[in-house]
Structures are given as C-alpha cells and as structure tokens.
Amino acid sequence: MRLTVNGAPANVPPEWRDESLLQVLREHLGLAGPKFGCGAGLCGACTVLLDGAPVRACVLPVAGAVGRAVVTIEGLARPAGALHPVQQAWLDEAVPQCGYCQAGQIMAAVALLRAQPSPTDADIDAALDGHLCRCGTHARVRRAVARAAGRPGPR
Amino acid sequence: MRRRTALAAGATAVLLPGCTLPVIPRRPAPSLEDAAGWVRHEAGRYTVRLPRAEMGQQVATAFQQIACDELGAAWDAVTIDFTDTSAMARVKGTVGSDSVREFALPLARACATLRLALARGHSGRLLAAEELPAAQLRAFSGQGVWVGRASPLVQALDIVTGRPLFAADVRLPGMVYGRVLRAPGSPELASRPRRWDATAARAVPGFLDLVQDDRLAHTGQAQALAILAATPGALDRIESALRVEWERLEAPAARTPQEQLALDAHLATGALQHVPRGGRPAADTAWTVDLRLEVPLAAHACIEPRAAVARWRDDGMEVWAGHQDPFYVRDVIARRLGLREQQVTVRATRVGGAFGGKTLCTVELEAALLARHLGRPVKVQWTRAQEFAHGFHRPPSSHRVRARVEGGRLVAWWHAFSTSHILLPGAALPAWMQGGVAGVIGDAGAARGSEPPYRCPSVRVEYQLTRLEALTGPWRGLGAGPNLLAMESAIDECARSAGVDPLAFRLGHVDDARLAGVIRRAAAFAGWDRPALTAPDRLRGRGFACGIYKQAAYAAAVAEVEIDAADGAVRVTSLWCAHDCGLVINPDQVRAQVEGNLVWCIGMVLVEALPFEAGAVQARNFAESPIPRYRDVGRLRVDLVESRAPPGGAGETAMVAGAAAITNAIRDATGWRPARMPVRHNDILAALRARSHARTR
C-alpha cells in the first residue's frame, strides 16, 4: 500500500494497513503535526488535506487515502522554507496558546482560502466552527484568516 | 504552606498498616540557589532551564524576555529548555497563576547576577543569585528592551509548521502502545474486571500483552486491565475483542451529584461545616435579595488528551510528560515502582492545555508500569472517553446568596454554598484522609474568592464539602468562578433593588483602589454610559461584574448579549474586560490569557455541563459535553492596566468577572435571573413566556 504525502511517496507496511490515516501519519511516518483529540471527527485537531479538501484523519482508514494527495501541516511551507501565508498570518497575529488544535485550524483555513480567496467573517466562522479550541484563540484565528486573505480581521 | 503542614501531620497521625499513603505534591518556593541552576552560559550563548510547565500561557516566552533583558543578550542567544527532573532542583507544580508572580524575580536575579559576574571576569558556575533589589533589575524597573512588549513566541514557529512538541509526539525505537481499561463508572467506586476473552484478544493482529497490576488502580478503587499493542489502532480492536465484563463492588448513589450537595438540607440543620466569614445575621432579617445558583460538574476538555511515553533503560525510568508538575510525577512513579528518585527522570514537553486538570499522576504512571513490564518503550494516550470517565472535573456547586440593602447601602450579606473538594481532590486522597484534613481546614480552593470585596457591616460566608462519586479537583479559577458568579449576580440584584446603576453601586461599596480602577476602566472603554443598542426582533442587554483573584489581580467585565425571542438563543455579542495584574511582561500574551478566560466564561454560562448519572460520567465525547465554538464567541476586547505593582497572575483572573457579566446581561435583556448553569434556550423561552403572562394578567 502506497500513499502520497506532502508530494512524496510513502509505503504502508502490512501491520499498519488497518490503522487510521492519522495514526499512520503520526506513528509510522513521524508526521506529528496532525493531532489526536477526540477520535471521532468532532474536534478537528487531526485535519489534513486530501486532494485539497479538509478531512478528519482520525476517522479515515488509511486505505481511503491511497491514490490521493495527502497534505499535512508539515507540507505547507515552501521547499525553500518560506511559510505559507496562513502560517505567517498565524505568527503575525500571535494566535497559538497551547498549540494543540492549531495545525487542524490552519489546514481548515488553507482549504477555505483555496476554495474562497476572499471569505467574509461569516464564511470564516462557518469553515472553522467544527474546530474546537479550549484555550480560546477564536478571535485571533479569525483575524489571522482575514489577514491571510489580505484584509484586516474583525477586532 | 499551613495547609501542607496540616496535611502531612494528618497523614502521619492516622497512618495504619496496609494503607497506601498518597504521594503529596511538594511545593517549595524557588530559592536563589535554585534560580542560579536555571541559567547556564557557554561561549556567549545562554540556556534557561524553564522551571514552569508551558501549556499555552507563554511562560517560556515571558522568561526568555526577562532573561534577554537581564543578561543583556540578543533574543537568539538565549535558548529555553523545558523542565527535566534530572537537570535541576525540584520546583513546585505550575498551578495557581503564580509563575510570573513567584518565579520572575528569582529568574531575573539569577540572570542579572550572571551578567554582573561575567562582566567581572568570572567564568565558573553560578552558585546562587544575588538578592538584587527590583530597582536594579531591568525587567522590574521599566528599563527592559524586551519586557513590557510583544515578542516572538517560543515554539510558535514549531506549532505552525507541525514540529513534534507534545508528549504524544515523542517516538522512540521499538516503542509500542498501551491502554489501561477500567470499569465505565467513576474510579471512585470499587470495581474489577470479572471476566474477559483473552483468546480473542490474542488473536488480534498487533496484540502484545495483557497486564493485570494492582498499581494501575490510581485511587485504589477501580481495578484495571491493561493491553499492549504494536500499533495504536490495534488497541481499539483488542479492547473490542476482550469484551471485558466489569464487576461493580459498590453500588452508585441513587442521587445525582447536584442532589448530593443538598444545600437546603445542610442549611436546615444549622451552620455549614466551614465558615470563612463568621458574621451572624439576625434571624428575622428581611432579605432584599435571596437568590439561588446551581453550577454543574464540568470537564477541563483540553484538546490534548493526556499522554506519556516511558522507557526503562539502564536501570532507570525516563518519562516524557505533558504535565503541570513533573517532580510530582517523578515522586509518584518512584514510589509506585519502588525506585529511587534518581532512577526516574521526567522530561517535560509542551502541554496541550491543562487548566488545572493535568496535576495528578495518571497516564504517566500507566506508561511507566507498562514499559517496566514489557521492557520496551510504551506510549499511552487516553481516549476522549477516558478523559471524561477517569479524569477529575470542576465540582458542581449549589449557592444561596442573601443580601440586605437599606437606603442604598449593603448592610448584611450571607453566602452559603455546598460543593466538593478542589485542592484536596478525591482522585488523589482516600476518603479517610480527605475527610480528616478537609474536616479541619476546609478546602481553600472551594472557598476561593468567596469573601466579598464590598463594604458591608455583617458578612457571613459558609460552605459544606461533600465527597462525590464524580471525581473533582482544580479547574481554571477553582471556586472563584462559581463563587463570583453567585456573588456578582447578587450584587447586581442589590443595585437593581436600590434603583442604582450596578456599576455605581459597586463603586459605592469598594475600598480597594485597584478594584475601583478596573471598574472605571471597564466602564469607560465599554461605553457603559451610552444607551444600549436595541433591535426589533431581538432582546438586548448589558451586564457588569468584577472581582479580585487571589488578592493579587483584578478584573472588571462588561457583556452585551442578544437574545432571539423566537428560539431562546443567547449570543454574547461583545465582552469587554479591564484587567490589572500589576507588572506585565508580555502585554499581548496577557491579553491572550484574558481572551481565553472570557471564552471559558461564555462556556460556563451558555455551554458546559458534564452529565453524570448512576455513578458514571455519561459523556464519551464532545457531542455529549460540548465546549464553546466559533458561533459562541463574539467580540472580545481587553484593556490592560499596566503598573509596577508586583505581578499578580493572569491565567485565571478574568474568571471572576466574565460569567456574571453575561448572566447580568441576560437579566437586563429579559428581566429573568438565571439560576442554573448552563442557560439553555428552553430556560430563556420559559422565562419570556412567564414574563408575557405576567404582563397580560
């Protein structure tokens, strides 16, 4: 079983084929960016892109990712190391507190901006509503997504 | 300190053969010798060993700011290393919003001492920090380049690029995965695995071992069965195949935790057990205000379920832990595994949210026991269901506040409440010890914030503690959140009854200049004097509340709510908070802490309750125990009062003000006083119906 993760091929040995995509990414491939939060697709911490669309990797069997392009937060930055505009906006707005949910939030924001380069405040809330953050970074996330879209965020 | 002494004395006095004494967390104040050990220097570069847990409060960033200023070093010349129990003297756990308050000064002194020593040509190790006065420290005298402004956040780049930072991100060669199964009910109730299908479990690909070990029962009540597997997903399949049948050795109480608190029954028998303020209101007092408030059990719901990785190697145990108290974890593991302290090393990782919930040793001990058993590194991360079932939670509380107002003055105050233990948690202390200690000294966590800051000639505050089947303990703000919600609701009613603006009423009863200061600041920046907005199809209201946290930090909040009269939905459209925690190291990140507290306040009033029935938490995931989402969070505005007053802590302070500001706004919008948290749509609809009935009659 072979995957394409962040543009590179990855082999899934037999003992990992019954695992979720999240566990294969984290434990077999060592991509620790996506997180385990609830195991039921309810919190969004495990979000990765599958052919550009955000999916909950904790409830997706790894077999479901075969033949499709998987992008994790580790694959967002340009090869030269330049950050993706969403990552940069996150730093500029000093969004993270504990940081555990943030990879999922960032991946959802990246997907939103690809589908909708100029989202309204309501679009941002709708796209992120399924992402839980216990530290309370919501207001800063909104501003960061707006900033990445090239406009000042709600204050 | 007095509490700990009493606890230790109580423990010795009642030690019986066969009793396993719990390990008591030790809480030494940081000394100047300790501080010297946090700072290292080599070839123009500095390393600071962080004496606190980093869990999103950005203490690593704050301490790097202090270090850069006192060392006179460039930002990149200083590296922060997290706590490692083998590399530093013991430090107490990161609790109580005291990191800057208690650790900033010794750190600044150690860094300044090193700078001065290097300038004198010394090159050896620093033995102790000099007791330099604050005026000579750049961080404490307004002379810093870094302190007092925003700065890059330590590990923020790692967070946005997905670098491994947390305990569950640790991977070791040969590592396997473990899970400790317990009966679905509360671990407070004795239970054990009666039978299970080991054959089916062994047939699951990836199965490694099945472990029974009495030491896996943290509280000594819930006997466990542990499984080990080659992949994490195999744990789920093994658990299903095992089909463990659990035997409950104790029947659960028929009553819910809220019913067990039984405030009215306790009040009917006379005085409650603990009396922080002993005024005696006359029996015939005609109370102006007499209100009730019920606050439910609630979870910490950190997005990171607790996790640990343990490795037994060279006659020693290494544990990677995302925990608030790594030295306590070391002590517990050493005791339970029969090891010497020096044989156990706990390496702290970033913590994915804690809020008081990652203070007991649970998953760390599980990982260590399993790693010792198997002789291979083991990772254990709790499932969400385990977080709810086996973690401890904010205790429910039941309040009654009575107040007498005469001629616009508060003349008598009586707050009685019934709750469970917080600083002496049942998850860590057996009933005999908890009852013995708390019976004598009460529980300062449950009582936190319960003494009103308002002038009043007669004040009575009393409370009752009941050990519940639901495990309870510290939760952001401890008792101050629920206590201030009740008290600030009552003050709001006092002001209404006196026909005085609630903000002016408070100012008329406050002696503390800093509290008065945040009240005025909140009023000014929230535009309290402008008329509230109105809308045709919406009910709108504004509320105010304020308070003092741990006699050290101050907050005042204004909330604006909008209520849909058709479906009863409440939305907090804006929250303003004026905040004074004295000296501020990083204003932007203090603001972030206040924002987080305000979201918690929204959750407390509108969203959160952890269902518990028949001796068991009835939630397995966020669907049954939700936390605030984007739709719940309106505009948040923070106004910081910055001063040279000693730092007072920001991690929990705004919990004293936000929640009551919201319920007071609901009261303003509807005329109805919420008496049970969280406020549900149906409560609002019922209140609106009652109001329209009253009008038509």
PDB file of N, CA and C in Angstrom, chain B residues 39-75:
ATOM      1  N   VAL B  39      20.046  28.852  34.949  1.00  0.00           N
ATOM      2  CA  VAL B  39      20.703  29.622  33.882  1.00  0.00           C
ATOM      3  C   VAL B  39      22.110  29.083  33.634  1.00  0.00           C
ATOM      4  N   ARG B  40      22.420  28.808  32.385  1.00  0.00           N
ATOM      5  CA  ARG B  40      23.744  28.316  32.008  1.00  0.00           C
ATOM      6  C   ARG B  40      24.330  29.233  30.946  1.00  0.00           C
ATOM      7  N   HIS B  41      25.644  29.305  30.940  1.00  0.00           N
ATOM      8  CA  HIS B  41      26.321  30.175  29.988  1.00  0.00           C
ATOM      9  C   HIS B  41      27.489  29.425  29.371  1.00  0.00           C
ATOM     10  N   GLU B  42      27.597  29.521  28.053  1.00  0.00           N
ATOM     11  CA  GLU B  42      28.740  28.904  27.403  1.00  0.00           C
ATOM     12  C   GLU B  42      28.989  29.611  26.082  1.00  0.00           C
ATOM     13  N   ALA B  43      30.176  30.161  25.942  1.00  0.00           N
ATOM     14  CA  ALA B  43      30.632  30.772  24.687  1.00  0.00           C
ATOM     15  C   ALA B  43      29.620  31.764  24.121  1.00  0.00           C
ATOM     16  N   GLY B  44      29.158  32.660  24.983  1.00  0.00           N
ATOM     17  CA  GLY B  44      28.285  33.725  24.506  1.00  0.00           C
ATOM     18  C   GLY B  44      26.846  33.318  24.289  1.00  0.00           C
ATOM     19  N   ARG B  45      26.549  32.064  24.618  1.00  0.00           N
ATOM     20  CA  ARG B  45      25.165  31.609  24.492  1.00  0.00           C
ATOM     21  C   ARG B  45      24.626  31.233  25.872  1.00  0.00           C
ATOM     22  N   TYR B  46      23.334  31.389  26.030  1.00  0.00           N
ATOM     23  CA  TYR B  46      22.729  31.132  27.334  1.00  0.00           C
ATOM     24  C   TYR B  46      21.605  30.110  27.177  1.00  0.00           C
ATOM     25  N   THR B  47      21.484  29.280  28.200  1.00  0.00           N
ATOM     26  CA  THR B  47      20.367  28.344  28.241  1.00  0.00           C
ATOM     27  C   THR B  47      19.612  28.552  29.542  1.00  0.00           C
ATOM     28  N   VAL B  48      18.292  28.706  29.429  1.00  0.00           N
ATOM     29  CA  VAL B  48      17.459  28.829  30.627  1.00  0.00           C
ATOM     30  C   VAL B  48      16.641  27.551  30.761  1.00  0.00           C
ATOM     31  N   ARG B  49      16.806  26.881  31.885  1.00  0.00           N
ATOM     32  CA  ARG B  49      16.013  25.680  32.167  1.00  0.00           C
ATOM     33  C   ARG B  49      14.700  26.156  32.761  1.00  0.00           C
ATOM     34  N   LEU B  50      13.630  25.975  32.024  1.00  0.00           N
ATOM     35  CA  LEU B  50      12.338  26.552  32.416  1.00  0.00           C
ATOM     36  C   LEU B  50      11.805  25.862  33.673  1.00  0.00           C
ATOM     37  N   PRO B  51      11.613  26.601  34.760  1.00  0.00           N
ATOM     38  CA  PRO B  51      11.131  25.956  35.991  1.00  0.00           C
ATOM     39  C   PRO B  51       9.608  25.822  36.037  1.00  0.00           C
ATOM     40  N   ARG B  52       8.923  26.135  34.958  1.00  0.00           N
ATOM     41  CA  ARG B  52       7.461  26.041  34.919  1.00  0.00           C
ATOM     42  C   ARG B  52       7.053  25.180  33.730  1.00  0.00           C
ATOM     43  N   ALA B  53       5.791  24.727  33.737  1.00  0.00           N
ATOM     44  CA  ALA B  53       5.246  23.985  32.614  1.00  0.00           C
ATOM     45  C   ALA B  53       4.722  24.984  31.580  1.00  0.00           C
ATOM     46  N   GLU B  54       5.033  24.740  30.314  1.00  0.00           N
ATOM     47  CA  GLU B  54       4.496  25.582  29.244  1.00  0.00           C
ATOM     48  C   GLU B  54       3.238  24.929  28.709  1.00  0.00           C
ATOM     49  N   MET B  55       2.100  25.585  28.914  1.00  0.00           N
ATOM     50  CA  MET B  55       0.833  24.997  28.474  1.00  0.00           C
ATOM     51  C   MET B  55      -0.001  26.003  27.699  1.00  0.00           C
ATOM     52  N   GLY B  56       0.670  26.998  27.129  1.00  0.00           N
ATOM     53  CA  GLY B  56      -0.040  27.971  26.308  1.00  0.00           C
ATOM     54  C   GLY B  56      -0.142  29.328  26.951  1.00  0.00           C
ATOM     55  N   GLN B  57       0.260  29.409  28.232  1.00  0.00           N
ATOM     56  CA  GLN B  57       0.258  30.720  28.895  1.00  0.00           C
ATOM     57  C   GLN B  57       1.495  31.513  28.489  1.00  0.00           C
ATOM     58  N   GLN B  58       2.368  30.900  27.697  1.00  0.00           N
ATOM     59  CA  GLN B  58       3.583  31.525  27.147  1.00  0.00           C
ATOM     60  C   GLN B  58       4.539  31.944  28.241  1.00  0.00           C
ATOM     61  N   VAL B  59       4.684  31.097  29.250  1.00  0.00           N
ATOM     62  CA  VAL B  59       5.655  31.400  30.295  1.00  0.00           C
ATOM     63  C   VAL B  59       7.073  31.269  29.742  1.00  0.00           C
ATOM     64  N   ALA B  60       7.271  30.389  28.757  1.00  0.00           N
ATOM     65  CA  ALA B  60       8.608  30.261  28.160  1.00  0.00           C
ATOM     66  C   ALA B  60       9.000  31.574  27.493  1.00  0.00           C
ATOM     67  N   THR B  61       8.041  32.181  26.807  1.00  0.00           N
ATOM     68  CA  THR B  61       8.309  33.461  26.145  1.00  0.00           C
ATOM     69  C   THR B  61       8.587  34.551  27.177  1.00  0.00           C
ATOM     70  N   ALA B  62       7.754  34.621  28.199  1.00  0.00           N
ATOM     71  CA  ALA B  62       7.941  35.652  29.226  1.00  0.00           C
ATOM     72  C   ALA B  62       9.311  35.519  29.877  1.00  0.00           C
ATOM     73  N   PHE B  63       9.715  34.275  30.147  1.00  0.00           N
ATOM     74  CA  PHE B  63      11.002  34.084  30.827  1.00  0.00           C
ATOM     75  C   PHE B  63      12.168  34.352  29.872  1.00  0.00           C
ATOM     76  N   GLN B  64      11.973  34.099  28.587  1.00  0.00           N
ATOM     77  CA  GLN B  64      13.035  34.458  27.643  1.00  0.00           C
ATOM     78  C   GLN B  64      13.162  35.981  27.564  1.00  0.00           C
ATOM     79  N   GLN B  65      12.041  36.694  27.636  1.00  0.00           N
ATOM     80  CA  GLN B  65      12.094  38.163  27.641  1.00  0.00           C
ATOM     81  C   GLN B  65      12.874  38.673  28.857  1.00  0.00           C
ATOM     82  N   ILE B  66      12.556  38.104  30.009  1.00  0.00           N
ATOM     83  CA  ILE B  66      13.252  38.521  31.237  1.00  0.00           C
ATOM     84  C   ILE B  66      14.733  38.194  31.128  1.00  0.00           C
ATOM     85  N   ALA B  67      15.036  36.987  30.653  1.00  0.00           N
ATOM     86  CA  ALA B  67      16.436  36.563  30.571  1.00  0.00           C
ATOM     87  C   ALA B  67      17.218  37.453  29.617  1.00  0.00           C
ATOM     88  N   CYS B  68      16.633  37.754  28.466  1.00  0.00           N
ATOM     89  CA  CYS B  68      17.344  38.596  27.490  1.00  0.00           C
ATOM     90  C   CYS B  68      17.640  39.966  28.093  1.00  0.00           C
ATOM     91  N   ASP B  69      16.673  40.531  28.787  1.00  0.00           N
ATOM     92  CA  ASP B  69      16.895  41.846  29.382  1.00  0.00           C
ATOM     93  C   ASP B  69      17.964  41.799  30.467  1.00  0.00           C
ATOM     94  N   GLU B  70      17.869  40.842  31.359  1.00  0.00           N
ATOM     95  CA  GLU B  70      18.805  40.830  32.488  1.00  0.00           C
ATOM     96  C   GLU B  70      20.201  40.376  32.073  1.00  0.00           C
ATOM     97  N   LEU B  71      20.272  39.512  31.069  1.00  0.00           N
ATOM     98  CA  LEU B  71      21.586  39.060  30.596  1.00  0.00           C
ATOM     99  C   LEU B  71      22.198  40.059  29.617  1.00  0.00           C
ATOM    100  N   GLY B  72      21.360  40.964  29.087  1.00  0.00           N
ATOM    101  CA  GLY B  72      21.832  41.853  28.042  1.00  0.00           C
ATOM    102  C   GLY B  72      22.127  41.071  26.770  1.00  0.00           C
ATOM    103  N   ALA B  73      21.348  40.040  26.535  1.00  0.00           N
ATOM    104  CA  ALA B  73      21.627  39.132  25.414  1.00  0.00           C
ATOM    105  C   ALA B  73      20.631  39.341  24.281  1.00  0.00           C
ATOM    106  N   ALA B  74      21.084  39.004  23.070  1.00  0.00           N
ATOM    107  CA  ALA B  74      20.184  39.014  21.922  1.00  0.00           C
ATOM    108  C   ALA B  74      19.157  37.894  22.081  1.00  0.00           C
ATOM    109  N   TRP B  75      17.987  38.062  21.442  1.00  0.00           N
ATOM    110  CA  TRP B  75      16.920  37.056  21.549  1.00  0.00           C
ATOM    111  C   TRP B  75      17.433  35.673  21.190  1.00  0.00           C
TER     112      TRP B  75
END
